[in-house]
Amino acid sequence: MNAPVLLVSGVRRRRRGAAAAVGDASLELAAGEVAALVGPPGSGKTTLLAIAAGRLAPDAGSVTVAGVATGTRAARALLGYAPEAPVFPPTLSVRDVLAYFARFHVVGVARRGLVAAALERSGLAGVAERRAAGLPLPLVRRLALAQAVLGHRRVLLLDETLSGVDAGGRRAMCERVRELAASGVAVVLASPDLAAVEQLAARVLVMRDGRVVREAPTAALLQERVLEILLDAPPAAPPPGFRLTPYGLQTDLGPRSAEAALALCREHRLAVRASRVRLRTLEDAVLDAQGDGAR
Amino acid sequence: MHWLRCVLAEWQLLRSRLVRSRLGIWLLLLGAGGVWLAARGGPLTVVAPHVAMLGAVLGVAFTAASDADRAALSLILTHPTTPLAVAAGRWLSALTAAAMLVLALLFVSGAVASGPASLLLRAGAAACGAAAAAAGCALVAGAAGGNTLAGVLFLYIAVPSVVSADALATAPAAGMLARVGALVLELLPGVWRYAALERGDPMGWVHAACWAVGGVAGTARLLSRRAM
């Protein structure tokens, strides 16, 4: 792996106000990598992103962006952040909002070009003169993404940016994120939309109660095989390594064969009516990592 | 240079606020009120600072202290600007709004009453000093308590700040309340104090400078703390 462009080390923060707690979270992100933070509401995704963006101070731990401590002006020039509920300066049009933010990044003629390109690439050119404050949610999300990528950002933190967006808009935003990643921008995406996560993220970090409880490449999670067994009668307790389901049992096969797992069931005198092996979905992986309570 | 660009970015928001919010209308009404007072014999060296201070508070209310403006800071401060640049830019916006108002007031008053140019200049300078102080104070109030506190400051400047702290403290029936009132009048920017700016009152200028600089620095501090 290349030198991490975003390094989050042992970050902790107690619950304060509306911000959920984060406990000992670490994350390394290389240039061009897309990672997704998933987890139930209140699991600490937004707090972790706000800490990484320098908007919230951690109680312990550190965050650096390309070797620069987050929250500093130099780090803010390198890191773009699209918050969950962005509020833009009132009375400004979409073009004005981008022009206002662009002033912090570039000067002179380059600024006009940057704004025009941002409007075009984010699909906002048609609403450039509309007031940002009155935009519908899908366009607010696009504007949030457009302002986050202004300048020469090397890291992008997207908090629920793909939520509440129509299918066409989501596809366009996913394409934009892919394009940015291809150009070397590292992206952390917090989203409950696992379909989008599956499309975009090379790595998934599952959060629960402020902690990263599982971290794995998306491809590896999706290659895992699951054996589902339909039983005549549910057992009092599942055999070791199996989970009870409403219809029988389920187990992650791992390197085992399905026959070996079924043999274990027969050893426990369980009457197997039917069985099937399927590939795991991202939803399975996330729910498993979140624990039984999530199912 | 980058810091100045960030300040100017904030300052340039004023144009959209003048055109697309009620700030422009309020300033026009305030200016009309000032012209009316001056035409009725109100001394320009008092009316101009008074109107300028009220204009500065309105400028802050419409460019920095609204709920939306305060909420937007959370996003603004993820860009490479600084709380000090934001505060300085917004102070400059409010000062510009007040200065435009005073310029119009002096122009109209000068045309109507054809007073000496030196009087207009002194009144203009005093008004700018008073507006700078009021903008600094309103910025802190707006950052701490939004438009509610800015509104309280507007009312304070509009009426009680005309009363001299010395007169209140030495009043025959001065009780504890009067002494507290006198202390408030001493500390906060007030018409009674800044009316003397046109005579070059050093204490008045120092007071105004303290509020202008302290207001911007205090607001920057509040903005950076809000982020944490």
XYZ file of C-alpha atoms in Angstrom:
523
model
C 0.000 0.000 0.000
C 1.218 3.524 -0.786
C 1.853 6.024 2.005
C -1.542 6.825 3.517
C -2.941 10.169 2.492
C -5.436 10.054 5.366
C -4.292 8.594 8.658
C -6.682 8.319 11.580
C -4.954 6.879 14.647
C -6.720 5.754 17.806
C -9.327 8.491 17.725
C -11.640 8.701 20.716
C -14.359 11.151 21.630
C -16.984 10.966 24.325
C -20.641 11.515 23.432
C -21.296 15.254 23.542
C -24.586 16.831 22.516
C -25.877 15.313 19.309
C -22.501 13.861 18.309
C -22.233 10.122 18.960
C -19.206 8.708 20.739
C -16.210 7.298 18.914
C -13.932 4.809 20.642
C -10.463 3.999 19.429
C -11.131 4.258 15.701
C -8.257 3.977 13.245
C -8.208 4.218 9.496
C -5.581 4.447 6.767
C -6.461 5.508 3.283
C -4.163 5.511 0.262
C -4.439 7.868 -2.684
C -7.223 6.826 -5.035
C -8.784 4.426 -2.551
C -12.509 4.497 -1.792
C -13.562 3.221 1.636
C -17.069 3.088 3.042
C -18.181 3.533 6.624
C -21.372 1.630 7.299
C -23.338 1.059 10.462
C -26.637 1.854 12.120
C -27.607 5.450 13.007
C -25.678 6.614 16.064
C -22.780 4.246 15.441
C -20.344 7.158 15.165
C -19.855 7.469 11.387
C -20.728 11.154 11.222
C -18.678 11.953 14.332
C -15.659 10.112 12.928
C -15.919 11.987 9.624
C -16.329 15.321 11.430
C -13.200 14.551 13.471
C -11.303 13.576 10.327
C -12.452 16.837 8.714
C -11.215 18.808 11.729
C -14.710 20.029 12.624
C -14.738 18.174 15.942
C -11.775 17.767 18.248
C -10.997 14.238 19.437
C -10.406 13.525 23.125
C -7.485 11.302 22.113
C -5.770 10.199 18.944
C -4.737 12.086 15.863
C -5.717 12.649 12.250
C -3.315 13.694 9.527
C -3.960 14.539 5.887
C -0.898 13.969 3.728
C 1.190 14.338 6.873
C -0.492 17.573 7.979
C -2.570 17.674 11.183
C -6.241 17.978 10.331
C -8.080 21.202 11.115
C -5.173 23.365 10.015
C -5.540 25.610 6.990
C -3.082 23.472 5.031
C -5.090 20.338 5.796
C -8.360 22.027 4.835
C -6.859 22.845 1.446
C -6.230 19.117 0.956
C -9.394 17.669 2.442
C -12.932 18.236 1.190
C -15.943 17.510 3.359
C -19.568 17.146 2.364
C -21.548 17.051 5.627
C -24.763 15.139 6.152
C -26.889 18.299 6.360
C -25.005 21.052 4.553
C -26.085 24.656 5.120
C -24.894 27.135 2.507
C -24.547 30.883 3.074
C -28.077 32.306 2.613
C -29.213 34.490 -0.335
C -26.521 33.034 -2.604
C -27.279 31.283 -5.883
C -25.694 27.922 -6.670
C -23.083 29.697 -8.809
C -22.419 32.242 -6.046
C -21.935 29.478 -3.483
C -19.313 27.774 -5.628
C -17.676 31.109 -6.490
C -17.560 32.008 -2.796
C -15.878 28.723 -1.833
C -13.605 28.845 -4.894
C -12.155 32.158 -3.634
C -10.486 30.201 -0.821
C -8.710 27.933 -3.312
C -7.742 29.788 -6.477
C -7.373 33.349 -7.689
C -8.193 35.380 -10.762
C -9.335 33.901 -14.036
C -8.720 30.361 -12.833
C -11.533 30.791 -10.330
C -14.140 31.432 -13.013
C -13.000 28.334 -14.865
C -13.085 26.279 -11.691
C -16.660 27.333 -10.933
C -17.826 26.681 -14.494
C -16.212 23.238 -14.455
C -17.692 22.450 -11.029
C -21.181 23.405 -12.239
C -20.797 21.313 -15.361
C -19.325 18.234 -13.717
C -21.822 18.198 -10.872
C -24.794 18.573 -13.224
C -25.776 21.880 -11.624
C -25.302 24.114 -14.669
C -29.059 24.169 -15.269
C -29.805 25.472 -11.786
C -26.765 27.748 -11.445
C -28.868 30.871 -10.849
C -31.269 29.280 -8.376
C -30.890 30.094 -4.709
C -28.957 27.368 -2.915
C -31.158 27.648 0.175
C -34.282 26.554 -1.725
C -32.843 23.576 -3.568
C -34.408 20.118 -3.209
C -32.348 17.513 -1.360
C -30.893 15.739 -4.427
C -29.495 19.040 -5.721
C -28.262 20.002 -2.250
C -26.299 16.751 -2.227
C -24.804 17.539 -5.621
C -23.840 21.025 -4.475
C -22.313 19.584 -1.298
C -20.184 17.256 -3.421
C -19.282 20.056 -5.849
C -18.024 22.366 -3.074
C -16.125 19.514 -1.424
C -14.074 18.771 -4.529
C -13.151 22.403 -5.285
C -9.438 23.063 -5.436
C -6.780 20.409 -5.290
C -8.306 18.172 -2.680
C -6.547 14.849 -2.057
C -9.063 13.443 0.406
C -12.833 13.582 0.222
C -15.151 12.832 3.141
C -18.740 12.254 2.039
C -21.298 11.938 4.807
C -24.548 10.464 3.453
C -23.949 12.354 0.214
C -25.602 9.591 -1.825
C -28.682 9.423 0.424
C -31.958 10.938 -0.703
C -30.776 11.133 -4.293
C -32.776 9.770 -7.233
C -31.362 6.856 -9.232
C -30.060 9.024 -12.077
C -28.476 11.497 -9.691
C -26.901 8.725 -7.687
C -25.396 7.161 -10.770
C -23.984 10.515 -11.849
C -22.526 11.141 -8.396
C -21.060 7.629 -8.269
C -19.427 8.269 -11.643
C -18.007 11.529 -10.332
C -16.609 9.806 -7.242
C -15.051 7.087 -9.426
C -13.540 9.741 -11.666
C -12.067 11.522 -8.650
C -10.700 8.278 -7.227
C -9.137 7.475 -10.596
C -7.374 10.828 -10.449
C -5.873 9.905 -7.077
C -8.353 11.391 -4.619
C -8.936 9.187 -1.578
C -12.609 8.979 -0.622
C -14.338 7.989 2.613
C -18.031 7.520 2.151
C -20.559 7.076 4.947
C -23.754 5.684 3.546
C -26.642 3.441 4.511
C -27.052 2.644 0.798
C -25.218 -0.658 0.552
C -25.845 -0.948 -3.187
C -23.887 2.276 -3.721
C -21.220 1.133 -1.283
C -20.897 -2.162 -3.161
C -20.447 -0.263 -6.424
C -17.965 2.300 -5.161
C -15.984 1.144 -2.171
C -12.919 -1.047 -2.338
C -12.992 -1.426 1.439
C -15.775 -1.489 3.983
C -15.501 -0.513 7.631
C -18.427 -1.536 9.778
C -19.039 0.662 12.827
C -20.998 -0.159 15.941
C -21.151 1.855 19.166
C -18.394 4.150 17.977
C -15.964 1.375 17.100
C -14.831 -0.155 13.836
C -15.916 -3.746 14.419
C -14.982 -5.110 11.009
C -12.784 -3.925 8.191
C -12.367 -5.900 4.982
C -12.063 -5.454 1.228
C -15.521 -5.352 -0.325
C -14.602 -8.072 -2.797
C -13.521 -10.393 0.017
C -16.788 -9.817 1.875
C -18.788 -10.590 -1.228
C -16.853 -13.771 -2.007
C -17.716 -15.401 1.286
C -20.039 -18.382 0.922
C -23.014 -18.973 3.179
C -24.756 -22.321 3.722
C -28.477 -22.043 4.465
C -30.174 -25.147 5.852
C -33.900 -25.757 6.055
C -34.775 -28.065 8.960
C -37.869 -30.137 9.766
C -37.756 -28.925 13.351
C -35.653 -26.147 14.842
C -32.995 -27.335 17.319
C -32.850 -26.084 20.914
C -29.302 -24.867 20.299
C -27.375 -24.555 17.037
C -24.268 -26.679 16.425
C -20.958 -24.846 16.888
C -20.376 -22.250 14.149
C -24.041 -22.176 13.079
C -26.662 -19.462 13.584
C -30.342 -20.030 14.135
C -32.616 -18.521 11.495
C -36.438 -18.467 11.274
C -36.301 -21.394 8.817
C -33.399 -23.422 10.235
C -29.664 -22.759 10.347
C -27.047 -20.679 8.604
C -23.261 -20.756 8.644
C -20.345 -19.066 6.903
C -18.545 -21.819 5.062
C -15.107 -20.265 4.870
C -12.632 -22.917 3.621
C -15.005 -25.761 4.633
C -17.058 -27.649 2.107
C -20.854 -27.668 2.307
C -20.752 -31.458 2.774
C -18.587 -31.117 5.867
C -20.999 -28.575 7.359
C -23.992 -30.785 6.573
C -22.198 -33.766 8.124
C -21.848 -31.748 11.324
C -25.619 -31.188 11.309
C -26.236 -34.907 10.904
C -23.882 -35.607 13.822
C -26.180 -33.399 15.912
C -29.175 -35.450 14.711
C -30.773 -32.570 12.830
C -33.205 -33.499 10.073
C -32.090 -31.463 7.050
C -34.943 -30.895 4.598
C -32.999 -28.799 2.099
C -29.844 -26.745 1.823
C -28.275 -24.203 -0.505
C -24.972 -22.390 -0.815
C -25.085 -18.731 -1.820
C -22.613 -15.879 -1.955
C -22.821 -13.461 0.881
C -24.351 -10.027 0.324
C -22.878 -6.881 1.764
C -25.967 -6.586 3.913
C -25.200 -10.012 5.473
C -21.640 -8.978 6.209
C -22.686 -5.670 7.736
C -25.448 -7.177 9.847
C -23.158 -9.963 11.045
C -20.506 -7.464 12.040
C -23.077 -5.398 13.870
C -24.061 -8.421 15.919
C -27.201 -10.439 16.359
C -29.158 -7.479 17.602
C -29.024 -5.948 14.166
C -30.784 -8.870 12.504
C -2.252 37.557 0.671
C -4.301 34.409 1.122
C -5.709 35.791 4.361
C -6.738 38.996 2.592
C -8.410 36.984 -0.153
C -10.413 35.119 2.498
C -11.438 38.442 4.074
C -12.517 39.759 0.681
C -14.491 36.584 -0.005
C -16.609 37.346 3.081
C -16.852 41.020 2.212
C -18.170 40.215 -1.254
C -21.194 38.493 0.291
C -22.495 41.979 1.129
C -23.584 42.624 -2.457
C -25.992 39.684 -2.491
C -27.293 40.610 0.964
C -28.015 44.170 -0.141
C -29.874 43.004 -3.231
C -31.481 39.745 -2.161
C -32.351 40.342 1.495
C -34.154 43.137 3.322
C -30.869 44.733 4.348
C -31.037 47.238 1.507
C -34.565 48.327 2.424
C -33.725 48.653 6.127
C -30.684 50.758 5.325
C -32.761 52.987 3.050
C -35.332 53.484 5.822
C -32.593 54.216 8.327
C -30.989 56.704 5.952
C -34.323 58.397 5.363
C -34.799 58.659 9.130
C -31.359 60.204 9.470
C -32.042 62.759 6.747
C -35.355 63.634 8.399
C -33.657 64.132 11.783
C -30.892 66.245 10.257
C -33.445 68.339 8.396
C -35.277 68.951 11.695
C -32.156 70.439 13.201
C -30.491 67.351 14.616
C -26.724 67.964 14.749
C -25.091 66.024 11.914
C -22.155 65.120 14.164
C -24.582 63.177 16.377
C -27.070 61.951 13.793
C -24.402 60.528 11.471
C -22.662 58.361 14.143
C -26.060 57.279 15.461
C -27.308 56.198 12.044
C -23.937 54.608 11.226
C -23.975 52.521 14.392
C -27.502 51.316 13.707
C -26.542 50.577 10.109
C -23.527 48.573 11.251
C -25.677 46.456 13.581
C -28.136 45.854 10.739
C -25.219 44.932 8.515
C -24.069 42.325 11.024
C -27.608 41.042 11.497
C -27.992 40.432 7.770
C -24.496 39.176 6.969
C -23.351 37.239 10.011
C -25.774 36.775 12.884
C -28.738 34.982 11.307
C -29.265 31.310 12.128
C -28.494 30.322 8.542
C -25.267 32.340 8.487
C -24.135 30.813 11.752
C -25.036 27.292 10.605
C -23.190 27.827 7.306
C -19.979 28.477 9.234
C -19.690 24.770 9.859
C -19.224 24.222 6.118
C -17.263 27.413 5.461
C -14.620 26.451 7.996
C -13.918 23.175 6.170
C -12.301 25.307 3.455
C -8.864 26.898 3.772
C -10.023 30.078 5.454
C -9.719 31.001 9.131
C -12.175 32.161 11.799
C -10.243 35.437 11.989
C -10.588 36.026 8.249
C -14.306 35.217 8.429
C -14.813 37.602 11.352
C -12.734 40.341 9.737
C -14.561 39.984 6.423
C -17.962 40.166 8.061
C -16.910 43.171 10.131
C -15.752 44.846 6.931
C -19.112 44.040 5.295
C -21.043 45.641 8.135
C -18.717 48.640 8.132
C -19.128 49.028 4.375
C -22.913 48.902 4.677
C -22.787 51.585 7.387
C -20.290 53.695 5.435
C -22.508 53.623 2.336
C -25.421 54.707 4.472
C -23.450 57.561 6.038
C -22.145 58.674 2.668
C -25.692 58.900 1.340
C -26.864 60.652 4.504
C -24.084 63.246 4.368
C -24.548 63.772 0.655
C -28.269 64.430 1.004
C -27.893 66.464 4.199
C -25.083 68.495 2.656
C -27.160 69.156 -0.425
C -30.214 70.172 1.595
C -28.535 72.229 4.335
C -25.358 73.210 2.448
C -23.235 73.017 5.614
C -19.463 73.480 5.652
C -17.431 70.682 4.115
C -15.318 70.347 7.261
C -18.437 69.566 9.287
C -19.432 66.862 6.819
C -15.923 65.397 6.941
C -15.812 65.398 10.735
C -19.273 63.885 10.936
C -18.282 61.240 8.380
C -15.111 60.317 10.249
C -16.978 60.107 13.557
C -19.659 57.975 11.921
C -17.076 55.561 10.500
C -15.372 55.231 13.894
C -18.705 54.651 15.612
C -19.779 52.136 12.964
C -16.499 50.227 13.321
C -17.059 49.902 17.071
C -20.730 48.984 16.724
C -19.927 46.386 14.064
C -17.302 44.807 16.335
C -19.704 44.690 19.258
C -22.579 43.378 17.115
C -20.344 40.647 15.666
C -19.546 39.321 19.119
C -23.195 39.578 20.140
C -24.302 37.865 16.925
C -21.754 35.077 17.240
C -22.734 34.455 20.860
C -26.493 34.884 20.685
C -27.519 35.318 17.059
C -29.941 37.953 15.932
C -31.668 38.043 19.323
C -28.626 39.629 20.936
C -27.950 41.731 17.847
C -31.539 42.995 18.106
C -31.041 43.903 21.756
C -27.897 45.814 20.806
C -29.802 47.623 18.040
C -32.453 48.763 20.525
C -29.783 49.764 23.045
C -27.972 51.887 20.466
C -31.250 53.338 19.189
C -32.439 54.723 22.522
C -30.524 54.303 25.838
C -27.053 54.779 24.385
C -27.873 58.446 23.771
C -27.807 59.037 27.530
C -24.416 60.012 28.918
C -22.901 57.625 31.476
C -21.568 60.626 33.438
C -25.017 62.197 33.628
C -26.544 58.924 34.788
C -23.877 58.268 37.438
C -24.084 61.763 38.903
C -27.859 62.009 38.840
C -29.256 63.092 42.251
C -31.234 59.877 42.728
C -28.539 57.533 41.417
C -29.094 54.117 42.925
C -27.527 50.774 42.240
C -29.525 50.394 39.015
C -28.277 53.741 37.729
C -24.696 52.809 38.557
C -25.051 49.520 36.649
C -26.624 51.448 33.786
C -23.744 53.906 33.806
C -21.252 51.026 33.716
C -23.050 49.510 30.715
C -23.039 52.891 28.977
C -19.324 53.239 29.711
C -18.466 49.804 28.352
C -20.668 49.373 25.310
C -20.451 51.467 22.165
C -22.820 54.390 22.587
C -23.955 57.490 20.773
C -23.128 59.705 23.768
C -19.481 58.698 23.620
C -18.973 58.591 19.876
C -20.657 61.933 19.290
C -17.380 63.333 20.651
C -15.306 61.560 18.010
C -15.757 64.467 15.616
C -13.849 66.664 18.099
C -11.009 64.144 18.076
C -11.758 62.845 21.601
C -8.834 60.408 22.176
C -10.713 58.303 24.723
C -13.586 57.920 22.296
C -11.279 56.828 19.484
C -9.458 54.366 21.746
C -12.825 53.008 22.931
C -13.984 52.583 19.335
C -10.704 50.973 18.264
C -10.872 48.541 21.190
C -14.382 47.490 20.192
C -13.454 47.148 16.532
C -10.316 45.072 17.142
C -11.669 43.244 20.185
C -14.936 42.518 18.423
C -13.233 40.879 15.460
C -10.766 38.954 17.647
C -13.500 37.885 20.088
C -15.747 36.739 17.271
C -12.903 34.751 15.705
C -12.354 33.086 19.063
C -16.055 32.258 19.409
C -16.187 30.859 15.872
C -13.192 28.605 16.423
C -14.630 27.371 19.726
C -18.013 26.672 18.176
C -16.287 24.381 15.713
C -14.909 22.181 18.460
